[in-house]
PDB file of C-alpha atoms in Angstrom:
ATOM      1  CA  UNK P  50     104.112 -19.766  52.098  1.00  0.00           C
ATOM      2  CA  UNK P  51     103.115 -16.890  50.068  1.00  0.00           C
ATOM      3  CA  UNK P  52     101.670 -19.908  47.651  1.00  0.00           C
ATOM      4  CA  UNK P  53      99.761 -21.296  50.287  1.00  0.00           C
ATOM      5  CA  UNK P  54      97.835 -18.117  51.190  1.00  0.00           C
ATOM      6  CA  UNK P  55      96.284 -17.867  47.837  1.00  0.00           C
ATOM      7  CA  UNK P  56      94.659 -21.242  48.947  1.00  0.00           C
ATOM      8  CA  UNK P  57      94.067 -20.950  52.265  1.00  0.00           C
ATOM      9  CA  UNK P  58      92.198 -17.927  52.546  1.00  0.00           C
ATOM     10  CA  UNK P  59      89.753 -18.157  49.768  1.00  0.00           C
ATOM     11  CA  UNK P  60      89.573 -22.308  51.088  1.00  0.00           C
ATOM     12  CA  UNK P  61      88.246 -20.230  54.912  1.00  0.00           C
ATOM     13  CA  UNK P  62      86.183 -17.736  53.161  1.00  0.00           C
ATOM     14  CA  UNK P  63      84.773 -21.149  50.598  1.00  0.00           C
ATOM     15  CA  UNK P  64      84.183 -22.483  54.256  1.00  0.00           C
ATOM     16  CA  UNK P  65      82.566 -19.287  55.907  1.00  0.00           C
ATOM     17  CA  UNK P  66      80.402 -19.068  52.937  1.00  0.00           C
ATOM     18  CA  UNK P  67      79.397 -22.743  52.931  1.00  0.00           C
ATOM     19  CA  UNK P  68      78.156 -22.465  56.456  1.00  0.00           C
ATOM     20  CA  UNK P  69      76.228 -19.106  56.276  1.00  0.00           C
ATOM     21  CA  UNK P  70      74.459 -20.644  52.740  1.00  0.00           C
ATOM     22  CA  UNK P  71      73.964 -24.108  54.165  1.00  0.00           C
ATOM     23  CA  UNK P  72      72.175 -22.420  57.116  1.00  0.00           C
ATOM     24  CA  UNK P  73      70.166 -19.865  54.942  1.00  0.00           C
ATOM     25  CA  UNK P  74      69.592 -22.498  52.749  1.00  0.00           C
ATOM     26  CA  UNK P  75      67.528 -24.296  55.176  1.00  0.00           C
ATOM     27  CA  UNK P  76      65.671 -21.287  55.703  1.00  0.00           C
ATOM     28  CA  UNK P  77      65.083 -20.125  52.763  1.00  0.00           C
ATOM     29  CA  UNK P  78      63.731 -23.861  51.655  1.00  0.00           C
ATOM     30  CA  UNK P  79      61.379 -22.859  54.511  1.00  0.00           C
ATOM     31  CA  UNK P  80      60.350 -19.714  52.877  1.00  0.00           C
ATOM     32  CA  UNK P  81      60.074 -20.939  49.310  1.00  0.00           C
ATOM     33  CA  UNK P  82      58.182 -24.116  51.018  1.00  0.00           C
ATOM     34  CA  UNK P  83      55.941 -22.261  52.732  1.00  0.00           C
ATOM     35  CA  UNK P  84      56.059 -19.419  49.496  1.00  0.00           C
ATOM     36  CA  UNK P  85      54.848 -22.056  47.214  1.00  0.00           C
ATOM     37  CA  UNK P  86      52.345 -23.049  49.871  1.00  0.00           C
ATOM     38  CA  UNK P  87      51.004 -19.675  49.352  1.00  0.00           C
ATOM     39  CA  UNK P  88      50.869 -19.546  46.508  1.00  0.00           C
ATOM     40  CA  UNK P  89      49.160 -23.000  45.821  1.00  0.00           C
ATOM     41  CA  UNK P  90      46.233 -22.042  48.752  1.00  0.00           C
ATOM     42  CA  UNK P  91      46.106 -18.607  46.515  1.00  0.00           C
ATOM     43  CA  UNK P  92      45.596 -20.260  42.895  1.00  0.00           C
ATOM     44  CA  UNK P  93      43.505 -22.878  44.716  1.00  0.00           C
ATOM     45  CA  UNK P  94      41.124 -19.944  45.715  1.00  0.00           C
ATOM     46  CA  UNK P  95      41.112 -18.247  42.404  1.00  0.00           C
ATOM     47  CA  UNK P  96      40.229 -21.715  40.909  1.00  0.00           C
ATOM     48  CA  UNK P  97      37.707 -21.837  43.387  1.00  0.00           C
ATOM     49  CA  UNK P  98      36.652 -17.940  42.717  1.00  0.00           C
ATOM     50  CA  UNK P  99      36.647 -18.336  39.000  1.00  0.00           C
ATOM     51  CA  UNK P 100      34.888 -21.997  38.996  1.00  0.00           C
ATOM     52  CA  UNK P 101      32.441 -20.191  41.238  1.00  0.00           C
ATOM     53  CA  UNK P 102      32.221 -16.872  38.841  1.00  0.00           C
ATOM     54  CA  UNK P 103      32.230 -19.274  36.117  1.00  0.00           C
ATOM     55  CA  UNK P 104      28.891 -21.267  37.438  1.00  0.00           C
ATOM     56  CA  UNK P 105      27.209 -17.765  38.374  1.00  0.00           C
ATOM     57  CA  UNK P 106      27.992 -16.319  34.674  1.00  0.00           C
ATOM     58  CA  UNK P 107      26.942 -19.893  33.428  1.00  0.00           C
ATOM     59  CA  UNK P 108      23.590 -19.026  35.642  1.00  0.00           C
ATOM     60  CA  UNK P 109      23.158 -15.638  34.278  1.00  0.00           C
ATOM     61  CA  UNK P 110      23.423 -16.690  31.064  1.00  0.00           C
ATOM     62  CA  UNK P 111      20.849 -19.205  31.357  1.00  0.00           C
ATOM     63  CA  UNK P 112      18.217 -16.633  32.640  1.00  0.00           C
ATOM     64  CA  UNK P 113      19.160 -14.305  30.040  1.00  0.00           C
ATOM     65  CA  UNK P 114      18.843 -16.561  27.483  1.00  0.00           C
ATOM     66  CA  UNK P 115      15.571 -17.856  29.312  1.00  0.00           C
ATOM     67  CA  UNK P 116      14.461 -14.183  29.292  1.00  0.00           C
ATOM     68  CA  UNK P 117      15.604 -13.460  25.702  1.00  0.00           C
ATOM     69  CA  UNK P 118      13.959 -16.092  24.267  1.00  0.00           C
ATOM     70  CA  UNK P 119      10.415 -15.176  26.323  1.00  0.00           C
ATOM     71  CA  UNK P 120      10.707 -11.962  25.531  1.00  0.00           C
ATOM     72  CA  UNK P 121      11.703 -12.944  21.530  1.00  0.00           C
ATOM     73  CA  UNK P 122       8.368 -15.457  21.928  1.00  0.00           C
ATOM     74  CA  UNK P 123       6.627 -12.706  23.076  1.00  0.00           C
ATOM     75  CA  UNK P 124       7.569 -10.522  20.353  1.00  0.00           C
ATOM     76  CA  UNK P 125       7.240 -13.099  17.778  1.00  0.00           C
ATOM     77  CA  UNK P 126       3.015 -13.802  19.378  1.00  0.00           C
ATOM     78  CA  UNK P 127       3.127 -10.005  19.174  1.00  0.00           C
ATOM     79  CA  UNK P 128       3.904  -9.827  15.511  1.00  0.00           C
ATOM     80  CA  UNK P 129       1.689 -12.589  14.415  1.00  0.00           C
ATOM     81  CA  UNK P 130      -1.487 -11.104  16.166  1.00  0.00           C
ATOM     82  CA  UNK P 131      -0.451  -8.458  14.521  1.00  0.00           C
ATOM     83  CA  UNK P 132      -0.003  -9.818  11.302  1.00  0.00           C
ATOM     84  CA  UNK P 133      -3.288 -11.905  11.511  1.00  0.00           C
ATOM     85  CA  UNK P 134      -4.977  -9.029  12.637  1.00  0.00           C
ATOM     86  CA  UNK P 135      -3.799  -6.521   9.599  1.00  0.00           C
ATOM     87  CA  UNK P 136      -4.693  -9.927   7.038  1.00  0.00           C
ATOM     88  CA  UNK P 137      -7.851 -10.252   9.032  1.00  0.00           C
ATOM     89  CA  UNK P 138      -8.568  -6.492   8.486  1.00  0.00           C
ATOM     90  CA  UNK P 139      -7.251  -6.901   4.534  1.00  0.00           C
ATOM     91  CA  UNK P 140      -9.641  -9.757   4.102  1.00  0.00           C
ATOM     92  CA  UNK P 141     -12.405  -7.696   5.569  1.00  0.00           C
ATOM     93  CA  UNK P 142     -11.708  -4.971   3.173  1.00  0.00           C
ATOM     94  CA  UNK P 143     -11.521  -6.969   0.322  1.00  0.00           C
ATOM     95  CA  UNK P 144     -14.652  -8.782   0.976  1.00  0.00           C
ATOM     96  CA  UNK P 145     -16.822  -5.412   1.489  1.00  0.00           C
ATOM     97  CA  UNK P 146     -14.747  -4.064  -1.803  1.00  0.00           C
ATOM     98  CA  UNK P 147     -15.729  -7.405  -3.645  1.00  0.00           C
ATOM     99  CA  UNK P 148     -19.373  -6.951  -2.246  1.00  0.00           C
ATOM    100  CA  UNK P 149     -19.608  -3.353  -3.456  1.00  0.00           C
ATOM    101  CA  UNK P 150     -17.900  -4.446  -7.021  1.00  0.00           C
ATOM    102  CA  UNK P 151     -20.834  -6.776  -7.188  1.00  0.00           C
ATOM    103  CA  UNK P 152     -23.494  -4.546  -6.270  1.00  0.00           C
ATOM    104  CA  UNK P 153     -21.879  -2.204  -8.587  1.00  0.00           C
ATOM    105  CA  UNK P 154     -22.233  -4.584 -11.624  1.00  0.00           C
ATOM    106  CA  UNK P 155     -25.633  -5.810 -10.943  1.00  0.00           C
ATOM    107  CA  UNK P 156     -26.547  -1.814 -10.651  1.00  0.00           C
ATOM    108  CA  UNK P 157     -24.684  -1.235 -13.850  1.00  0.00           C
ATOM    109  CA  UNK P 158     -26.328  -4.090 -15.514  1.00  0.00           C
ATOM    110  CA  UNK P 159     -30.002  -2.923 -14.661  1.00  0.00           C
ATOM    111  CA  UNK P 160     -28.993   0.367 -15.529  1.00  0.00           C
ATOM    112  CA  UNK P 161     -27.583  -0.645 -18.600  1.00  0.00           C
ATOM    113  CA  UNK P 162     -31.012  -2.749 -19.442  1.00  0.00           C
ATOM    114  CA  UNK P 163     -32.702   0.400 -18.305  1.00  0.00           C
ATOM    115  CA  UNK P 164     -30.721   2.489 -20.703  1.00  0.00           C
ATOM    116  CA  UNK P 165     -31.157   0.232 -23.657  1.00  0.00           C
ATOM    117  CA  UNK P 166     -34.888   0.443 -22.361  1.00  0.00           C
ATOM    118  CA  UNK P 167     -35.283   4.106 -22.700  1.00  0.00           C
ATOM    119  CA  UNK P 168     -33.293   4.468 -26.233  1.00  0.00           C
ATOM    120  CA  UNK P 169     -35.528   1.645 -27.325  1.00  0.00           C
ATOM    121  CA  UNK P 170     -38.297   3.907 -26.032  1.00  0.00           C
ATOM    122  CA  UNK P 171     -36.481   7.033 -27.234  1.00  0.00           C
ATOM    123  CA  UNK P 172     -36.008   5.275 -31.037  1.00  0.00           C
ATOM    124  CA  UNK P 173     -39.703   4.750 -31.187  1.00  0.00           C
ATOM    125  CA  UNK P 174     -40.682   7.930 -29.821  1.00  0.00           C
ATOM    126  CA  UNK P 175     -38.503   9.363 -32.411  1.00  0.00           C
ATOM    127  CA  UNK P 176     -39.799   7.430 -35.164  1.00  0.00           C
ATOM    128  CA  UNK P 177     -43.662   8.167 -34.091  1.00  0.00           C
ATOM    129  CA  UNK P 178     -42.768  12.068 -34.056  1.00  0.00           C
ATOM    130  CA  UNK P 179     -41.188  11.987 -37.041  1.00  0.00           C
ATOM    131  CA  UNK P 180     -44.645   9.937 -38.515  1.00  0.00           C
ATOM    132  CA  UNK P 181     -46.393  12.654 -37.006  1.00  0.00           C
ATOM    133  CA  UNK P 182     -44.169  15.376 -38.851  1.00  0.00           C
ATOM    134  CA  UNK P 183     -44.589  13.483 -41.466  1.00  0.00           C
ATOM    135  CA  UNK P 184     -47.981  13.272 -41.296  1.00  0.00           C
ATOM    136  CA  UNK P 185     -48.529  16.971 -40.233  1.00  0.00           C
ATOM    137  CA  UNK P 186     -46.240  18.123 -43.285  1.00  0.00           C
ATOM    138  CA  UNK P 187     -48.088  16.055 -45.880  1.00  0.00           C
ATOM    139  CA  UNK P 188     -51.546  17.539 -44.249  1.00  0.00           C
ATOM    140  CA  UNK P 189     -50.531  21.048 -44.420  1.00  0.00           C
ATOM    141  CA  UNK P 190     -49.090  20.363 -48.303  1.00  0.00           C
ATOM    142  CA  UNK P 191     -52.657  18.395 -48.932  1.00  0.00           C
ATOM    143  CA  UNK P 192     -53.947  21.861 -47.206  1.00  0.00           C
ATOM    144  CA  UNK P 193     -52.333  23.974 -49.636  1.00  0.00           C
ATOM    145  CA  UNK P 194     -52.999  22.415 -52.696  1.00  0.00           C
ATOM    146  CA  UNK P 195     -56.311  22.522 -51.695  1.00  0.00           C
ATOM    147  CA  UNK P 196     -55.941  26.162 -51.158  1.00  0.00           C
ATOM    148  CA  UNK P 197     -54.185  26.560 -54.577  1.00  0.00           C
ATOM    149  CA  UNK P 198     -57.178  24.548 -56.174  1.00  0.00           C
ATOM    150  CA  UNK P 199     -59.660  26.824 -54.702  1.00  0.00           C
ATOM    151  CA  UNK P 200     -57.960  29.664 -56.062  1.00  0.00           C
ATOM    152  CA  UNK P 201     -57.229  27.940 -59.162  1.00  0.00           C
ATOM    153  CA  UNK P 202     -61.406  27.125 -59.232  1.00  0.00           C
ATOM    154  CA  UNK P 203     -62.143  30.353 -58.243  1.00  0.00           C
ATOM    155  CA  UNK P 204     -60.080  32.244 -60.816  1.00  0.00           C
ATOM    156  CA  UNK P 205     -61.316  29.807 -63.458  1.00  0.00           C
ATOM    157  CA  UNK P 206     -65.282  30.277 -62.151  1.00  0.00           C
ATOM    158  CA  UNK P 207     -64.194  34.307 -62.431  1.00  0.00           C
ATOM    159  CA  UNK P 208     -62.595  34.249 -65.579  1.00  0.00           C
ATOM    160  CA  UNK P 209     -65.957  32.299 -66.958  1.00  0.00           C
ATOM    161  CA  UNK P 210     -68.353  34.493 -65.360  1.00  0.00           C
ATOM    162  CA  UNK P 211     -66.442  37.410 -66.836  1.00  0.00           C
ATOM    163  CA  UNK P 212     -66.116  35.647 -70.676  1.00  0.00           C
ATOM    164  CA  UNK P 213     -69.916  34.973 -70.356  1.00  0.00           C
ATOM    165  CA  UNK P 214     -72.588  37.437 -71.614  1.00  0.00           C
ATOM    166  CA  UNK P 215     -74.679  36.868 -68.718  1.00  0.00           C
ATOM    167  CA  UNK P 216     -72.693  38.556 -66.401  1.00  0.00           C
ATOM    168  CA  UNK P 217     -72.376  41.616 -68.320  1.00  0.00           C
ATOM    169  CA  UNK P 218     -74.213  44.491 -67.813  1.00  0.00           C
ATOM    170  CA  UNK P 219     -76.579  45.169 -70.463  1.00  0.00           C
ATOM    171  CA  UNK P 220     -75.583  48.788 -72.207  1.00  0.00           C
ATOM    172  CA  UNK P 221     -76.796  51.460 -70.443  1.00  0.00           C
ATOM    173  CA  UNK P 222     -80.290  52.599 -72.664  1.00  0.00           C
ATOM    174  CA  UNK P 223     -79.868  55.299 -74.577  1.00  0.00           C
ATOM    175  CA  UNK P 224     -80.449  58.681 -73.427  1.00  0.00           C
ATOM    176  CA  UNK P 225     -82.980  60.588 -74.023  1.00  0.00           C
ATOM    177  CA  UNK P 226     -82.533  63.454 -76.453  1.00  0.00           C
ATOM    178  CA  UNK P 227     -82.167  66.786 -74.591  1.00  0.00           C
ATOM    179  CA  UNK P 228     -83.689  69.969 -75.769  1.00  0.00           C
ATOM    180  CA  UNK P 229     -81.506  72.168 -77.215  1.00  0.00           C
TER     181      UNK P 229
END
């Protein structure tokens, strides 16, 4: 009998435990049924919240890249008023500098004209002052060997007069004898 216990008591104890699972099992099939029901409705609803945070981020994104792009447009028609503006102004400047380059070389070209003008003028001047020099030089050389021909005729007309008996005093007459 004392072989038989070793069965029969863990065989009541297999069959206590059999009945007390068995009847939990039920339940807790209940619980995990109605757990996984849970948990389903719960990832339905985050597949509903992220679909729907999904769209709205989709959404966003669209108007930011709506906005982006305006405000890149905008930039962008910014920049080339800008741009055309500054070549507009560069043309501008380099038209009036072109202008004034030109006025400059027709000024420098009738100045130039005028220059070659006045040395022309200058050159002739010179050469008619010089003449004159010239002309003044020769008249006072002509003057002085006119001068030196006077003396040289006057000196010869003295030296004559002098040689010649005419011009010499007679002797004085003789003096009368005085009583002595």
């Amino acid at each position: 009998m004392k072989k038989w216990m070793y069965l029969i008591f863990p065989g009541a104890m297999l069959g206590i435990f059999l009945v007390f699972f068995l009847s939990h099992q039920k339940e807790s099939d209940a619980r995990e049924k109605a757990r996984a029901e849970a948990v389903a409705k719960k990832e339905a609803e985050d597949k509903a919240k992220k679909q729907e945070a999904e769209r709205r981020a989709q959404e966003d994104a669209k108007k930011r890249q709506a906005e982006r792009e305006a405000e890149e447009a905008a930039k962008t028609a910014a920049k080339l008023a800008k741009q055309a503006a500054a070549d507009k102004e560069v043309a501008d400047d380099t038209k009036k500098a072109t202008d004034a380059g030109e006025a400059s070389q027709r000024q420098n070209t009738k100045l130039e004209a005028d220059l070659e003008a006045l040395r022309k003028s200058k050159d002739k001047a010179s050469r008619e002052a010089f003449e004159l020099a010239k002309q003044v030089e020769l008249a006072k050389v002509a003057k002085r060997n006119a001068e030196f021909d006077i003396q040289r005729t006057t000196e010869m007309v003295s030296r004559r007069a002098s040689d010649s008996s005419l011009t010499r005093m007679p002797p004085p007459p003789p003096l009368p004898p005085v009583a002595k």
